[in-house]
JSON list of N, CA and C in Angstrom, two decimals:
[
{"chain": "A", "resi": 1457, "resn": "MET", "atom": "N", "xyz": [8.53, -14.34, -1.05]},
{"chain": "A", "resi": 1457, "resn": "MET", "atom": "CA", "xyz": [9.26, -13.41, -1.88]},
{"chain": "A", "resi": 1457, "resn": "MET", "atom": "C", "xyz": [9.11, -12.00, -1.30]},
{"chain": "A", "resi": 1458, "resn": "LEU", "atom": "N", "xyz": [10.13, -11.21, -1.44]},
{"chain": "A", "resi": 1458, "resn": "LEU", "atom": "CA", "xyz": [10.12, -9.84, -0.94]},
{"chain": "A", "resi": 1458, "resn": "LEU", "atom": "C", "xyz": [9.46, -8.90, -1.94]},
{"chain": "A", "resi": 1459, "resn": "TYR", "atom": "N", "xyz": [8.51, -8.12, -1.46]},
{"chain": "A", "resi": 1459, "resn": "TYR", "atom": "CA", "xyz": [7.81, -7.13, -2.26]},
{"chain": "A", "resi": 1459, "resn": "TYR", "atom": "C", "xyz": [7.81, -5.80, -1.53]},
{"chain": "A", "resi": 1460, "resn": "THR", "atom": "N", "xyz": [7.47, -4.75, -2.27]},
{"chain": "A", "resi": 1460, "resn": "THR", "atom": "CA", "xyz": [7.20, -3.45, -1.66]},
{"chain": "A", "resi": 1460, "resn": "THR", "atom": "C", "xyz": [5.75, -3.12, -1.95]},
{"chain": "A", "resi": 1461, "resn": "LEU", "atom": "N", "xyz": [5.01, -2.86, -0.90]},
{"chain": "A", "resi": 1461, "resn": "LEU", "atom": "CA", "xyz": [3.63, -2.39, -1.02]},
{"chain": "A", "resi": 1461, "resn": "LEU", "atom": "C", "xyz": [3.70, -0.87, -1.11]},
{"chain": "A", "resi": 1462, "resn": "VAL", "atom": "N", "xyz": [3.26, -0.33, -2.24]},
{"chain": "A", "resi": 1462, "resn": "VAL", "atom": "CA", "xyz": [3.31, 1.11, -2.49]},
{"chain": "A", "resi": 1462, "resn": "VAL", "atom": "C", "xyz": [1.88, 1.63, -2.49]},
{"chain": "A", "resi": 1463, "resn": "MET", "atom": "N", "xyz": [1.60, 2.59, -1.59]},
{"chain": "A", "resi": 1463, "resn": "MET", "atom": "CA", "xyz": [0.26, 3.15, -1.49]},
{"chain": "A", "resi": 1463, "resn": "MET", "atom": "C", "xyz": [0.31, 4.66, -1.64]},
{"chain": "A", "resi": 1464, "resn": "MET", "atom": "N", "xyz": [-0.62, 5.21, -2.38]},
{"chain": "A", "resi": 1464, "resn": "MET", "atom": "CA", "xyz": [-0.82, 6.66, -2.43]},
{"chain": "A", "resi": 1464, "resn": "MET", "atom": "C", "xyz": [-1.96, 6.93, -1.45]},
{"chain": "A", "resi": 1465, "resn": "VAL", "atom": "N", "xyz": [-1.62, 7.59, -0.34]},
{"chain": "A", "resi": 1465, "resn": "VAL", "atom": "CA", "xyz": [-2.60, 7.84, 0.71]},
{"chain": "A", "resi": 1465, "resn": "VAL", "atom": "C", "xyz": [-2.90, 9.34, 0.78]},
{"chain": "A", "resi": 1466, "resn": "CYS", "atom": "N", "xyz": [-4.15, 9.67, 1.06]},
{"chain": "A", "resi": 1466, "resn": "CYS", "atom": "CA", "xyz": [-4.59, 11.06, 1.09]},
{"chain": "A", "resi": 1466, "resn": "CYS", "atom": "C", "xyz": [-5.37, 11.32, 2.38]},
{"chain": "A", "resi": 1467, "resn": "LEU", "atom": "N", "xyz": [-5.33, 12.57, 2.81]},
{"chain": "A", "resi": 1467, "resn": "LEU", "atom": "CA", "xyz": [-6.10, 12.98, 3.97]},
{"chain": "A", "resi": 1467, "resn": "LEU", "atom": "C", "xyz": [-7.58, 13.01, 3.62]},
{"chain": "A", "resi": 1468, "resn": "THR", "atom": "N", "xyz": [-8.41, 12.48, 4.50]},
{"chain": "A", "resi": 1468, "resn": "THR", "atom": "CA", "xyz": [-9.85, 12.44, 4.26]},
{"chain": "A", "resi": 1468, "resn": "THR", "atom": "C", "xyz": [-10.42, 13.85, 4.15]},
{"chain": "A", "resi": 1469, "resn": "ASP", "atom": "N", "xyz": [-9.98, 14.75, 5.03]},
{"chain": "A", "resi": 1469, "resn": "ASP", "atom": "CA", "xyz": [-10.50, 16.12, 5.04]},
{"chain": "A", "resi": 1469, "resn": "ASP", "atom": "C", "xyz": [-9.93, 17.00, 3.93]},
{"chain": "A", "resi": 1470, "resn": "MET", "atom": "N", "xyz": [-8.79, 16.61, 3.38]},
{"chain": "A", "resi": 1470, "resn": "MET", "atom": "CA", "xyz": [-8.15, 17.37, 2.30]},
{"chain": "A", "resi": 1470, "resn": "MET", "atom": "C", "xyz": [-7.66, 16.39, 1.24]},
{"chain": "A", "resi": 1471, "resn": "PRO", "atom": "N", "xyz": [-8.56, 15.84, 0.42]},
{"chain": "A", "resi": 1471, "resn": "PRO", "atom": "CA", "xyz": [-8.20, 14.77, -0.51]},
{"chain": "A", "resi": 1471, "resn": "PRO", "atom": "C", "xyz": [-7.13, 15.14, -1.54]},
{"chain": "A", "resi": 1472, "resn": "GLN", "atom": "N", "xyz": [-6.85, 16.42, -1.70]},
{"chain": "A", "resi": 1472, "resn": "GLN", "atom": "CA", "xyz": [-5.79, 16.81, -2.62]},
{"chain": "A", "resi": 1472, "resn": "GLN", "atom": "C", "xyz": [-4.41, 16.69, -1.98]},
{"chain": "A", "resi": 1473, "resn": "THR", "atom": "N", "xyz": [-4.37, 16.45, -0.65]},
{"chain": "A", "resi": 1473, "resn": "THR", "atom": "CA", "xyz": [-3.11, 16.31, 0.07]},
{"chain": "A", "resi": 1473, "resn": "THR", "atom": "C", "xyz": [-2.79, 14.82, 0.19]},
{"chain": "A", "resi": 1474, "resn": "CYS", "atom": "N", "xyz": [-1.85, 14.38, -0.64]},
{"chain": "A", "resi": 1474, "resn": "CYS", "atom": "CA", "xyz": [-1.52, 12.95, -0.70]},
{"chain": "A", "resi": 1474, "resn": "CYS", "atom": "C", "xyz": [-0.01, 12.76, -0.57]},
{"chain": "A", "resi": 1475, "resn": "GLU", "atom": "N", "xyz": [0.36, 11.55, -0.20]},
{"chain": "A", "resi": 1475, "resn": "GLU", "atom": "CA", "xyz": [1.77, 11.18, -0.15]},
{"chain": "A", "resi": 1475, "resn": "GLU", "atom": "C", "xyz": [1.90, 9.69, -0.41]},
{"chain": "A", "resi": 1476, "resn": "GLN", "atom": "N", "xyz": [3.06, 9.31, -0.86]},
{"chain": "A", "resi": 1476, "resn": "GLN", "atom": "CA", "xyz": [3.32, 7.90, -1.13]},
{"chain": "A", "resi": 1476, "resn": "GLN", "atom": "C", "xyz": [3.90, 7.25, 0.12]},
{"chain": "A", "resi": 1477, "resn": "ARG", "atom": "N", "xyz": [3.38, 6.08, 0.46]},
{"chain": "A", "resi": 1477, "resn": "ARG", "atom": "CA", "xyz": [3.90, 5.29, 1.57]},
{"chain": "A", "resi": 1477, "resn": "ARG", "atom": "C", "xyz": [4.35, 3.96, 1.00]},
{"chain": "A", "resi": 1478, "resn": "GLU", "atom": "N", "xyz": [5.48, 3.48, 1.48]},
{"chain": "A", "resi": 1478, "resn": "GLU", "atom": "CA", "xyz": [6.01, 2.19, 1.04]},
{"chain": "A", "resi": 1478, "resn": "GLU", "atom": "C", "xyz": [6.27, 1.32, 2.25]},
{"chain": "A", "resi": 1479, "resn": "GLN", "atom": "N", "xyz": [5.95, 0.04, 2.10]},
{"chain": "A", "resi": 1479, "resn": "GLN", "atom": "CA", "xyz": [6.14, -0.93, 3.18]},
{"chain": "A", "resi": 1479, "resn": "GLN", "atom": "C", "xyz": [6.70, -2.21, 2.58]},
{"chain": "A", "resi": 1480, "resn": "MET", "atom": "N", "xyz": [7.81, -2.66, 3.14]},
{"chain": "A", "resi": 1480, "resn": "MET", "atom": "CA", "xyz": [8.39, -3.92, 2.69]},
{"chain": "A", "resi": 1480, "resn": "MET", "atom": "C", "xyz": [7.52, -5.07, 3.22]},
{"chain": "A", "resi": 1481, "resn": "VAL", "atom": "N", "xyz": [7.27, -6.03, 2.35]},
{"chain": "A", "resi": 1481, "resn": "VAL", "atom": "CA", "xyz": [6.42, -7.17, 2.71]},
{"chain": "A", "resi": 1481, "resn": "VAL", "atom": "C", "xyz": [7.14, -8.44, 2.26]},
{"chain": "A", "resi": 1482, "resn": "ASP", "atom": "N", "xyz": [7.27, -9.39, 3.16]},
{"chain": "A", "resi": 1482, "resn": "ASP", "atom": "CA", "xyz": [7.91, -10.66, 2.85]},
{"chain": "A", "resi": 1482, "resn": "ASP", "atom": "C", "xyz": [6.88, -11.77, 2.98]},
{"chain": "A", "resi": 1483, "resn": "GLY", "atom": "N", "xyz": [7.05, -12.83, 2.24]},
{"chain": "A", "resi": 1483, "resn": "GLY", "atom": "CA", "xyz": [6.20, -14.00, 2.38]},
{"chain": "A", "resi": 1483, "resn": "GLY", "atom": "C", "xyz": [5.02, -14.04, 1.43]},
{"chain": "A", "resi": 1484, "resn": "LEU", "atom": "N", "xyz": [4.94, -13.12, 0.48]},
{"chain": "A", "resi": 1484, "resn": "LEU", "atom": "CA", "xyz": [3.87, -13.18, -0.51]},
{"chain": "A", "resi": 1484, "resn": "LEU", "atom": "C", "xyz": [4.29, -14.16, -1.61]},
{"chain": "A", "resi": 1485, "resn": "ALA", "atom": "N", "xyz": [3.33, -14.62, -2.37]},
{"chain": "A", "resi": 1485, "resn": "ALA", "atom": "CA", "xyz": [3.56, -15.59, -3.43]},
{"chain": "A", "resi": 1485, "resn": "ALA", "atom": "C", "xyz": [4.48, -15.01, -4.51]},
{"chain": "A", "resi": 1486, "resn": "MET", "atom": "N", "xyz": [5.16, -15.87, -5.22]},
{"chain": "A", "resi": 1486, "resn": "MET", "atom": "CA", "xyz": [6.03, -15.43, -6.31]},
{"chain": "A", "resi": 1486, "resn": "MET", "atom": "C", "xyz": [5.21, -14.91, -7.49]},
{"chain": "A", "resi": 1487, "resn": "ASN", "atom": "N", "xyz": [4.02, -15.46, -7.69]},
{"chain": "A", "resi": 1487, "resn": "ASN", "atom": "CA", "xyz": [3.15, -15.01, -8.77]},
{"chain": "A", "resi": 1487, "resn": "ASN", "atom": "C", "xyz": [2.61, -13.62, -8.43]},
{"chain": "A", "resi": 1488, "resn": "PRO", "atom": "N", "xyz": [2.86, -12.60, -9.28]},
{"chain": "A", "resi": 1488, "resn": "PRO", "atom": "CA", "xyz": [2.42, -11.24, -8.96]},
{"chain": "A", "resi": 1488, "resn": "PRO", "atom": "C", "xyz": [0.92, -11.10, -8.74]},
{"chain": "A", "resi": 1489, "resn": "GLY", "atom": "N", "xyz": [0.11, -11.81, -9.51]},
{"chain": "A", "resi": 1489, "resn": "GLY", "atom": "CA", "xyz": [-1.34, -11.74, -9.33]},
{"chain": "A", "resi": 1489, "resn": "GLY", "atom": "C", "xyz": [-1.77, -12.26, -7.97]},
{"chain": "A", "resi": 1490, "resn": "THR", "atom": "N", "xyz": [-1.17, -13.36, -7.56]},
{"chain": "A", "resi": 1490, "resn": "THR", "atom": "CA", "xyz": [-1.48, -13.93, -6.25]},
{"chain": "A", "resi": 1490, "resn": "THR", "atom": "C", "xyz": [-0.96, -13.02, -5.14]},
{"chain": "A", "resi": 1491, "resn": "ALA", "atom": "N", "xyz": [0.22, -12.48, -5.31]},
{"chain": "A", "resi": 1491, "resn": "ALA", "atom": "CA", "xyz": [0.78, -11.56, -4.32]},
{"chain": "A", "resi": 1491, "resn": "ALA", "atom": "C", "xyz": [-0.11, -10.33, -4.15]},
{"chain": "A", "resi": 1492, "resn": "PHE", "atom": "N", "xyz": [-0.66, -9.83, -5.26]},
{"chain": "A", "resi": 1492, "resn": "PHE", "atom": "CA", "xyz": [-1.57, -8.69, -5.20]},
{"chain": "A", "resi": 1492, "resn": "PHE", "atom": "C", "xyz": [-2.79, -9.02, -4.34]},
{"chain": "A", "resi": 1493, "resn": "MET", "atom": "N", "xyz": [-3.36, -10.21, -4.55]},
{"chain": "A", "resi": 1493, "resn": "MET", "atom": "CA", "xyz": [-4.52, -10.62, -3.75]},
{"chain": "A", "resi": 1493, "resn": "MET", "atom": "C", "xyz": [-4.14, -10.80, -2.29]},
{"chain": "A", "resi": 1494, "resn": "GLN", "atom": "N", "xyz": [-2.97, -11.33, -2.02]},
{"chain": "A", "resi": 1494, "resn": "GLN", "atom": "CA", "xyz": [-2.53, -11.53, -0.63]},
{"chain": "A", "resi": 1494, "resn": "GLN", "atom": "C", "xyz": [-2.26, -10.19, 0.07]},
{"chain": "A", "resi": 1495, "resn": "ALA", "atom": "N", "xyz": [-1.93, -9.17, -0.69]},
{"chain": "A", "resi": 1495, "resn": "ALA", "atom": "CA", "xyz": [-1.62, -7.86, -0.10]},
{"chain": "A", "resi": 1495, "resn": "ALA", "atom": "C", "xyz": [-2.87, -7.05, 0.24]},
{"chain": "A", "resi": 1496, "resn": "GLN", "atom": "N", "xyz": [-4.01, -7.40, -0.31]},
{"chain": "A", "resi": 1496, "resn": "GLN", "atom": "CA", "xyz": [-5.23, -6.64, -0.05]},
{"chain": "A", "resi": 1496, "resn": "GLN", "atom": "C", "xyz": [-5.55, -6.51, 1.44]},
{"chain": "A", "resi": 1497, "resn": "PRO", "atom": "N", "xyz": [-5.43, -7.57, 2.24]},
{"chain": "A", "resi": 1497, "resn": "PRO", "atom": "CA", "xyz": [-5.68, -7.40, 3.68]},
{"chain": "A", "resi": 1497, "resn": "PRO", "atom": "C", "xyz": [-4.68, -6.46, 4.35]},
{"chain": "A", "resi": 1498, "resn": "LEU", "atom": "N", "xyz": [-3.46, -6.37, 3.84]},
{"chain": "A", "resi": 1498, "resn": "LEU", "atom": "CA", "xyz": [-2.48, -5.44, 4.40]},
{"chain": "A", "resi": 1498, "resn": "LEU", "atom": "C", "xyz": [-2.90, -3.99, 4.17]},
{"chain": "A", "resi": 1499, "resn": "VAL", "atom": "N", "xyz": [-3.47, -3.73, 3.00]},
{"chain": "A", "resi": 1499, "resn": "VAL", "atom": "CA", "xyz": [-3.97, -2.39, 2.69]},
{"chain": "A", "resi": 1499, "resn": "VAL", "atom": "C", "xyz": [-5.15, -2.08, 3.61]},
{"chain": "A", "resi": 1500, "resn": "ALA", "atom": "N", "xyz": [-6.05, -3.04, 3.77]},
{"chain": "A", "resi": 1500, "resn": "ALA", "atom": "CA", "xyz": [-7.21, -2.84, 4.66]},
{"chain": "A", "resi": 1500, "resn": "ALA", "atom": "C", "xyz": [-6.76, -2.59, 6.09]},
{"chain": "A", "resi": 1501, "resn": "GLN", "atom": "N", "xyz": [-5.75, -3.31, 6.53]},
{"chain": "A", "resi": 1501, "resn": "GLN", "atom": "CA", "xyz": [-5.23, -3.12, 7.89]},
{"chain": "A", "resi": 1501, "resn": "GLN", "atom": "C", "xyz": [-4.62, -1.73, 8.04]},
{"chain": "A", "resi": 1502, "resn": "TRP", "atom": "N", "xyz": [-3.90, -1.26, 7.03]},
{"chain": "A", "resi": 1502, "resn": "TRP", "atom": "CA", "xyz": [-3.32, 0.08, 7.09]},
{"chain": "A", "resi": 1502, "resn": "TRP", "atom": "C", "xyz": [-4.42, 1.13, 7.24]},
{"chain": "A", "resi": 1503, "resn": "ILE", "atom": "N", "xyz": [-5.50, 0.97, 6.46]},
{"chain": "A", "resi": 1503, "resn": "ILE", "atom": "CA", "xyz": [-6.61, 1.92, 6.51]},
{"chain": "A", "resi": 1503, "resn": "ILE", "atom": "C", "xyz": [-7.22, 1.93, 7.92]},
{"chain": "A", "resi": 1504, "resn": "GLU", "atom": "N", "xyz": [-7.39, 0.76, 8.52]},
{"chain": "A", "resi": 1504, "resn": "GLU", "atom": "CA", "xyz": [-7.98, 0.66, 9.86]},
{"chain": "A", "resi": 1504, "resn": "GLU", "atom": "C", "xyz": [-7.10, 1.32, 10.91]},
{"chain": "A", "resi": 1505, "resn": "THR", "atom": "N", "xyz": [-5.79, 1.28, 10.74]},
{"chain": "A", "resi": 1505, "resn": "THR", "atom": "CA", "xyz": [-4.89, 1.81, 11.75]},
{"chain": "A", "resi": 1505, "resn": "THR", "atom": "C", "xyz": [-4.47, 3.26, 11.49]},
{"chain": "A", "resi": 1506, "resn": "HIS", "atom": "N", "xyz": [-4.98, 3.86, 10.42]},
{"chain": "A", "resi": 1506, "resn": "HIS", "atom": "CA", "xyz": [-4.65, 5.25, 10.09]},
{"chain": "A", "resi": 1506, "resn": "HIS", "atom": "C", "xyz": [-5.94, 6.03, 9.80]},
{"chain": "A", "resi": 1507, "resn": "PRO", "atom": "N", "xyz": [-6.72, 6.30, 10.85]},
{"chain": "A", "resi": 1507, "resn": "PRO", "atom": "CA", "xyz": [-7.94, 7.08, 10.62]},
{"chain": "A", "resi": 1507, "resn": "PRO", "atom": "C", "xyz": [-7.58, 8.47, 10.10]},
{"chain": "A", "resi": 1508, "resn": "GLY", "atom": "N", "xyz": [-8.44, 9.01, 9.28]},
{"chain": "A", "resi": 1508, "resn": "GLY", "atom": "CA", "xyz": [-8.17, 10.32, 8.70]},
{"chain": "A", "resi": 1508, "resn": "GLY", "atom": "C", "xyz": [-7.49, 10.24, 7.34]},
{"chain": "A", "resi": 1509, "resn": "TYR", "atom": "N", "xyz": [-7.18, 9.02, 6.90]},
{"chain": "A", "resi": 1509, "resn": "TYR", "atom": "CA", "xyz": [-6.56, 8.81, 5.59]},
{"chain": "A", "resi": 1509, "resn": "TYR", "atom": "C", "xyz": [-7.42, 7.84, 4.77]},
{"chain": "A", "resi": 1510, "resn": "PHE", "atom": "N", "xyz": [-7.26, 7.92, 3.47]},
{"chain": "A", "resi": 1510, "resn": "PHE", "atom": "CA", "xyz": [-7.80, 6.89, 2.59]},
{"chain": "A", "resi": 1510, "resn": "PHE", "atom": "C", "xyz": [-6.73, 6.55, 1.56]},
{"chain": "A", "resi": 1511, "resn": "VAL", "atom": "N", "xyz": [-6.82, 5.37, 0.99]},
{"chain": "A", "resi": 1511, "resn": "VAL", "atom": "CA", "xyz": [-5.85, 4.93, -0.01]},
{"chain": "A", "resi": 1511, "resn": "VAL", "atom": "C", "xyz": [-6.44, 5.21, -1.39]},
{"chain": "A", "resi": 1512, "resn": "ARG", "atom": "N", "xyz": [-5.78, 6.09, -2.11]},
{"chain": "A", "resi": 1512, "resn": "ARG", "atom": "CA", "xyz": [-6.25, 6.46, -3.46]},
{"chain": "A", "resi": 1512, "resn": "ARG", "atom": "C", "xyz": [-5.93, 5.33, -4.45]},
{"chain": "A", "resi": 1513, "resn": "ARG", "atom": "N", "xyz": [-4.71, 4.79, -4.35]},
{"chain": "A", "resi": 1513, "resn": "ARG", "atom": "CA", "xyz": [-4.32, 3.65, -5.20]},
{"chain": "A", "resi": 1513, "resn": "ARG", "atom": "C", "xyz": [-3.16, 2.94, -4.52]},
{"chain": "A", "resi": 1514, "resn": "TRP", "atom": "N", "xyz": [-2.94, 1.71, -4.95]},
{"chain": "A", "resi": 1514, "resn": "TRP", "atom": "CA", "xyz": [-1.85, 0.94, -4.39]},
{"chain": "A", "resi": 1514, "resn": "TRP", "atom": "C", "xyz": [-1.41, -0.11, -5.39]},
{"chain": "A", "resi": 1515, "resn": "ARG", "atom": "N", "xyz": [-0.19, -0.61, -5.16]},
{"chain": "A", "resi": 1515, "resn": "ARG", "atom": "CA", "xyz": [0.36, -1.65, -6.03]},
{"chain": "A", "resi": 1515, "resn": "ARG", "atom": "C", "xyz": [1.42, -2.42, -5.24]},
{"chain": "A", "resi": 1516, "resn": "VAL", "atom": "N", "xyz": [1.80, -3.54, -5.79]},
{"chain": "A", "resi": 1516, "resn": "VAL", "atom": "CA", "xyz": [2.84, -4.38, -5.19]},
{"chain": "A", "resi": 1516, "resn": "VAL", "atom": "C", "xyz": [3.95, -4.52, -6.22]},
{"chain": "A", "resi": 1517, "resn": "LEU", "atom": "N", "xyz": [5.17, -4.16, -5.80]},
{"chain": "A", "resi": 1517, "resn": "LEU", "atom": "CA", "xyz": [6.33, -4.24, -6.69]},
{"chain": "A", "resi": 1517, "resn": "LEU", "atom": "C", "xyz": [7.32, -5.28, -6.16]},
{"chain": "A", "resi": 1518, "resn": "PRO", "atom": "N", "xyz": [7.70, -6.25, -6.98]},
{"chain": "A", "resi": 1518, "resn": "PRO", "atom": "CA", "xyz": [8.63, -7.27, -6.51]},
{"chain": "A", "resi": 1518, "resn": "PRO", "atom": "C", "xyz": [10.05, -6.74, -6.33]},
{"chain": "A", "resi": 1519, "resn": "GLY", "atom": "N", "xyz": [10.66, -7.17, -5.24]},
{"chain": "A", "resi": 1519, "resn": "GLY", "atom": "CA", "xyz": [12.07, -6.93, -5.01]},
{"chain": "A", "resi": 1519, "resn": "GLY", "atom": "C", "xyz": [12.52, -5.48, -4.94]},
{"chain": "A", "resi": 1520, "resn": "ARG", "atom": "N", "xyz": [11.66, -4.59, -4.60]},
{"chain": "A", "resi": 1520, "resn": "ARG", "atom": "CA", "xyz": [12.01, -3.17, -4.55]},
{"chain": "A", "resi": 1520, "resn": "ARG", "atom": "C", "xyz": [12.27, -2.74, -3.12]},
{"chain": "A", "resi": 1521, "resn": "GLU", "atom": "N", "xyz": [13.20, -1.83, -2.93]},
{"chain": "A", "resi": 1521, "resn": "GLU", "atom": "CA", "xyz": [13.46, -1.28, -1.60]},
{"chain": "A", "resi": 1521, "resn": "GLU", "atom": "C", "xyz": [13.22, 0.21, -1.62]},
{"chain": "A", "resi": 1522, "resn": "SER", "atom": "N", "xyz": [12.85, 0.77, -0.46]},
{"chain": "A", "resi": 1522, "resn": "SER", "atom": "CA", "xyz": [12.59, 2.21, -0.35]},
{"chain": "A", "resi": 1522, "resn": "SER", "atom": "C", "xyz": [13.85, 3.00, -0.58]}
]
């Protein structure tokens, strides 16, 4: 199922400076709870590939486009 991973990301050195990032994700479970658990590694991967940022909060929204 198609989902949008929505993350509020902030600069590590300036935590008040944040922005919303959205990423389309396909192949997650239809059950929202299961999809949320499946998306956790995607959030971790984003953090690993974007040094200098941290994720303040995130969510998974079904069928949404940027």
